[in-house]
Short mmCIF file of C-alpha atoms in Angstrom, two decimals:
data_model
loop_
_atom_site.label_atom_id
_atom_site.label_comp_id
_atom_site.label_asym_id
_atom_site.label_seq_id
_atom_site.Cartn_x
_atom_site.Cartn_y
_atom_site.Cartn_z
CA ASN A 1 -17.62 7.80 6.88
CA ALA A 2 -15.66 9.04 3.90
CA GLY A 3 -13.21 6.64 2.38
CA VAL A 4 -12.83 3.69 0.05
CA THR A 5 -15.41 0.91 0.10
CA GLN A 6 -14.79 -2.50 -1.44
CA THR A 7 -17.40 -5.12 -2.12
CA PRO A 8 -17.52 -8.00 -1.51
CA LYS A 9 -15.23 -8.60 1.47
CA PHE A 10 -14.95 -12.36 0.90
CA ARG A 11 -15.60 -14.58 -2.10
CA VAL A 12 -14.95 -18.15 -3.13
CA LEU A 13 -14.89 -18.91 -6.85
CA LYS A 14 -14.52 -22.08 -8.83
CA THR A 15 -11.83 -22.21 -11.48
CA GLY A 16 -13.14 -20.68 -14.68
CA GLN A 17 -15.84 -18.56 -13.07
CA SER A 18 -15.93 -14.82 -13.50
CA MET A 19 -16.55 -12.02 -11.04
CA THR A 20 -16.26 -8.28 -10.55
CA LEU A 21 -14.87 -6.49 -7.53
CA LEU A 22 -16.29 -3.05 -6.91
CA CYS A 23 -14.40 -0.14 -5.43
CA ALA A 24 -16.12 3.12 -4.56
CA GLN A 25 -14.60 6.31 -3.14
CA ASP A 26 -16.37 9.45 -2.03
CA MET A 27 -13.37 11.77 -1.72
CA ASN A 28 -13.39 13.00 -5.33
CA HIS A 29 -9.92 11.51 -5.88
CA GLU A 30 -8.61 11.43 -9.43
CA TYR A 31 -6.36 8.41 -9.04
CA MET A 32 -7.45 4.89 -8.21
CA TYR A 33 -5.57 1.60 -7.98
CA TRP A 34 -6.03 -2.14 -7.60
CA TYR A 35 -3.40 -4.12 -5.71
CA ARG A 36 -3.10 -7.75 -4.77
CA GLN A 37 -1.38 -8.92 -1.60
CA ASP A 38 0.31 -12.31 -1.39
CA PRO A 39 2.41 -13.68 1.47
CA GLY A 40 6.03 -12.58 1.30
CA MET A 41 5.45 -10.31 -1.69
CA GLY A 42 3.85 -7.19 -0.30
CA LEU A 43 1.27 -5.41 -2.42
CA ARG A 44 1.63 -5.50 -6.17
CA LEU A 45 -0.12 -3.15 -8.55
CA ILE A 46 -2.56 -4.77 -10.96
CA HIS A 47 -4.13 -1.81 -12.77
CA TYR A 48 -4.63 1.84 -12.07
CA SER A 49 -6.53 4.87 -13.33
CA VAL A 50 -5.52 8.51 -13.49
CA GLY A 51 -9.02 9.76 -14.15
CA GLU A 52 -12.53 8.92 -15.28
CA GLY A 53 -12.47 6.87 -18.47
CA THR A 54 -8.77 6.00 -18.21
CA THR A 55 -7.04 2.80 -17.17
CA ALA A 56 -3.48 1.51 -17.35
CA LYS A 57 -1.59 -1.69 -16.59
CA GLY A 58 0.45 -2.11 -13.47
CA GLU A 59 2.99 -4.73 -12.48
CA VAL A 60 0.78 -7.84 -12.65
CA PRO A 61 -2.15 -7.16 -15.03
CA ASP A 62 -2.54 -10.55 -16.71
CA GLY A 63 -5.91 -12.21 -16.11
CA TYR A 64 -7.59 -9.00 -14.96
CA ASN A 65 -9.54 -6.20 -16.59
CA VAL A 66 -10.68 -2.88 -15.16
CA SER A 67 -13.09 -0.09 -15.95
CA ARG A 68 -13.61 3.41 -14.64
CA LEU A 69 -16.81 4.69 -16.16
CA LYS A 70 -17.49 6.99 -13.23
CA LYS A 71 -14.92 8.94 -11.27
CA GLN A 72 -15.95 7.44 -7.95
CA ASN A 73 -15.93 3.78 -9.06
CA PHE A 74 -13.15 1.45 -10.17
CA LEU A 75 -14.10 -2.11 -11.10
CA LEU A 76 -11.76 -5.09 -11.25
CA GLY A 77 -12.88 -8.06 -13.32
CA LEU A 78 -11.70 -11.63 -13.47
CA GLU A 79 -13.02 -13.23 -16.65
CA SER A 80 -11.87 -16.79 -15.96
CA ALA A 81 -10.60 -17.24 -12.43
CA ALA A 82 -7.51 -19.36 -11.77
CA PRO A 83 -6.14 -20.71 -8.46
CA SER A 84 -3.13 -18.36 -8.91
CA GLN A 85 -5.54 -15.47 -8.44
CA THR A 86 -6.26 -16.51 -4.88
CA SER A 87 -5.20 -13.42 -2.97
CA VAL A 88 -6.31 -10.42 -0.97
CA TYR A 89 -7.24 -7.52 -3.23
CA PHE A 90 -6.98 -3.91 -2.17
CA CYS A 91 -8.38 -0.86 -3.83
CA ALA A 92 -6.89 2.55 -3.14
CA SER A 93 -7.38 6.13 -4.21
CA SER A 94 -5.06 9.08 -3.92
CA SER A 95 -4.99 12.82 -3.86
CA TRP A 96 -1.94 15.02 -4.24
CA THR A 97 -3.40 18.44 -3.60
CA GLY A 98 -3.12 20.42 -0.42
CA THR A 99 -1.18 19.31 2.62
CA ASN A 100 -3.15 16.19 3.43
CA TYR A 101 -2.08 14.16 0.43
CA GLY A 102 -1.58 10.46 0.13
CA TYR A 103 -3.35 7.19 -0.39
CA THR A 104 -6.56 5.83 1.13
CA PHE A 105 -7.07 2.07 1.08
CA GLY A 106 -10.16 -0.05 1.22
CA SER A 107 -10.42 -2.88 3.72
CA GLY A 108 -9.63 -5.58 1.16
CA THR A 109 -11.37 -8.50 -0.50
CA ARG A 110 -10.21 -12.03 0.25
CA LEU A 111 -10.70 -14.12 -2.87
CA THR A 112 -10.22 -17.87 -2.95
CA VAL A 113 -10.27 -19.74 -6.26
CA VAL A 114 -10.74 -23.49 -5.90
CA ALA B 1 12.72 -5.80 -10.32
CA GLN B 2 12.09 -5.08 -6.67
CA THR B 3 12.25 -1.38 -6.01
CA VAL B 4 11.74 -1.58 -2.26
CA THR B 5 13.51 -4.12 -0.06
CA GLN B 6 12.64 -5.00 3.50
CA SER B 7 15.25 -7.46 4.66
CA GLN B 8 13.61 -8.44 7.96
CA PRO B 9 10.60 -10.72 7.51
CA GLU B 10 9.94 -10.74 11.26
CA MET B 11 10.94 -8.67 14.28
CA SER B 12 10.11 -9.16 17.94
CA VAL B 13 10.22 -6.49 20.63
CA GLN B 14 9.50 -6.35 24.34
CA GLU B 15 6.72 -4.02 25.38
CA ALA B 16 8.07 -0.51 26.15
CA GLU B 17 11.29 -1.21 24.22
CA THR B 18 12.39 0.14 20.85
CA VAL B 19 12.50 -1.66 17.53
CA THR B 20 13.89 -0.50 14.19
CA LEU B 21 12.67 -1.78 10.85
CA SER B 22 14.91 -1.48 7.83
CA CYS B 23 13.98 -0.48 4.31
CA THR B 24 16.13 0.20 1.27
CA TYR B 25 14.99 1.28 -2.15
CA ASP B 26 16.37 1.54 -5.63
CA THR B 27 15.85 4.67 -7.68
CA SER B 28 17.60 7.06 -10.02
CA GLU B 29 15.14 9.82 -9.16
CA SER B 30 16.11 12.76 -6.98
CA ASP B 31 12.60 13.63 -5.84
CA TYR B 32 10.20 11.09 -4.43
CA TYR B 33 8.05 10.14 -1.46
CA LEU B 34 8.55 7.37 1.06
CA PHE B 35 5.94 5.86 3.34
CA TRP B 36 5.53 3.38 6.14
CA TYR B 37 2.18 1.61 6.42
CA LYS B 38 0.89 -0.54 9.25
CA GLN B 39 -1.40 -3.50 8.55
CA PRO B 40 -2.95 -5.04 11.68
CA PRO B 41 -4.89 -8.32 11.56
CA SER B 42 -7.94 -6.33 10.47
CA ARG B 43 -6.18 -5.95 7.08
CA GLN B 44 -6.69 -2.19 7.05
CA MET B 45 -3.72 -0.27 5.64
CA ILE B 46 -2.88 2.56 8.00
CA LEU B 47 -0.41 5.32 7.17
CA VAL B 48 2.23 5.54 9.88
CA ILE B 49 4.56 8.17 8.51
CA ARG B 50 5.67 9.74 5.24
CA GLN B 51 8.80 11.51 4.09
CA GLU B 52 9.46 13.80 1.17
CA ALA B 53 12.91 13.21 -0.28
CA TYR B 54 13.62 16.93 -0.62
CA LYS B 55 13.24 17.39 3.13
CA GLN B 56 16.42 16.65 5.03
CA GLN B 57 14.70 16.57 8.39
CA ASN B 58 13.53 13.13 9.45
CA ALA B 59 9.77 12.79 9.87
CA THR B 60 8.30 11.92 13.26
CA GLU B 61 4.80 11.00 14.39
CA ASN B 62 4.52 10.52 18.14
CA ARG B 63 6.38 7.26 18.94
CA PHE B 64 7.27 6.64 15.30
CA SER B 65 10.28 8.20 13.63
CA VAL B 66 12.33 7.55 10.53
CA ASN B 67 16.00 7.66 9.69
CA PHE B 68 16.13 8.83 6.10
CA GLN B 69 19.54 8.43 4.48
CA LYS B 70 19.10 9.66 0.90
CA ALA B 71 22.59 8.85 -0.33
CA ALA B 72 22.35 5.32 1.02
CA LYS B 73 18.75 4.99 -0.19
CA SER B 74 17.72 3.84 3.24
CA PHE B 75 14.49 4.61 5.10
CA SER B 76 14.26 2.86 8.48
CA LEU B 77 11.36 3.11 10.93
CA LYS B 78 11.89 3.31 14.68
CA ILE B 79 9.06 2.44 17.01
CA SER B 80 9.75 3.72 20.52
CA ASP B 81 8.03 2.61 23.72
CA SER B 82 6.44 -0.30 21.86
CA GLN B 83 2.86 -1.13 22.76
CA LEU B 84 0.83 -4.28 22.24
CA GLY B 85 -1.23 -2.41 19.66
CA ASP B 86 1.86 -1.93 17.52
CA ALA B 87 1.83 -5.62 16.62
CA ALA B 88 1.21 -5.73 12.88
CA MET B 89 2.84 -6.08 9.51
CA TYR B 90 4.69 -2.96 8.41
CA PHE B 91 5.24 -2.05 4.80
CA CYS B 92 7.71 0.41 3.36
CA ALA B 93 6.57 2.08 0.13
CA TYR B 94 8.03 4.37 -2.50
CA ARG B 95 6.49 6.76 -5.00
CA PRO B 96 8.52 8.79 -7.52
CA LEU B 97 7.58 12.42 -7.90
CA ASN B 98 6.56 12.08 -11.57
CA ASP B 99 4.38 9.03 -11.09
CA TYR B 100 1.42 8.18 -8.91
CA LYS B 101 2.03 4.48 -8.48
CA LEU B 102 3.11 3.21 -5.09
CA SER B 103 5.63 0.36 -4.85
CA PHE B 104 5.74 -1.75 -1.70
CA GLY B 105 8.30 -3.85 0.05
CA ALA B 106 7.50 -7.39 1.13
CA GLY B 107 6.70 -6.33 4.69
CA THR B 108 8.00 -6.96 8.20
CA THR B 109 5.85 -8.65 10.83
CA VAL B 110 6.31 -7.05 14.25
CA THR B 111 5.47 -9.04 17.35
CA VAL B 112 5.27 -7.26 20.72
CA ARG B 113 5.94 -9.37 23.83
CA ALA B 114 4.13 -8.44 27.02
#
């Protein structure tokens, strides 16, 4: 089915380890986003991209890096994981053309840093 | 600074009754979009309803309707004839017209009593 696919769905990391979360969309959307969800805080924007080869910082970018080498993929990297990065991470893409505009979210990645 | 405020962390409703979730937002923009998302235990973010600020008519989607008060910067969601499947966390979200980033409130957990 068309949509946004995130891998992996679950991951446990040790403090200091690195990892990359992959987001893939097959809807040809220009815009892609990475959010983190923490209890009582809703979803907060980490980084986003307005097109292939572009990235920009969101509300909480520290400790994360992103890349968008291909239009359909948006990668989120943690170079040195910290317990404060324990969270659920959501990728989303958006389209604002036509009448069926809006955001499509992936199913999330639960990351635990111990 | 929090752009979107959901003042009710939790709400409980009897099956078949009506519940209203509140949302206020802070903006100096005149054109923007507002959304309500549902997040069941599966973690999937599901669009419930959206409203364009330039439209005075309140949006409705089946049992879901909004009360959009632009001057008061208020965007409440009414769930009518509540069903057990409505139990979830609900997020209010805001997007200005000249930006593609979505800002979320902290969420309201809705419990439906049988």
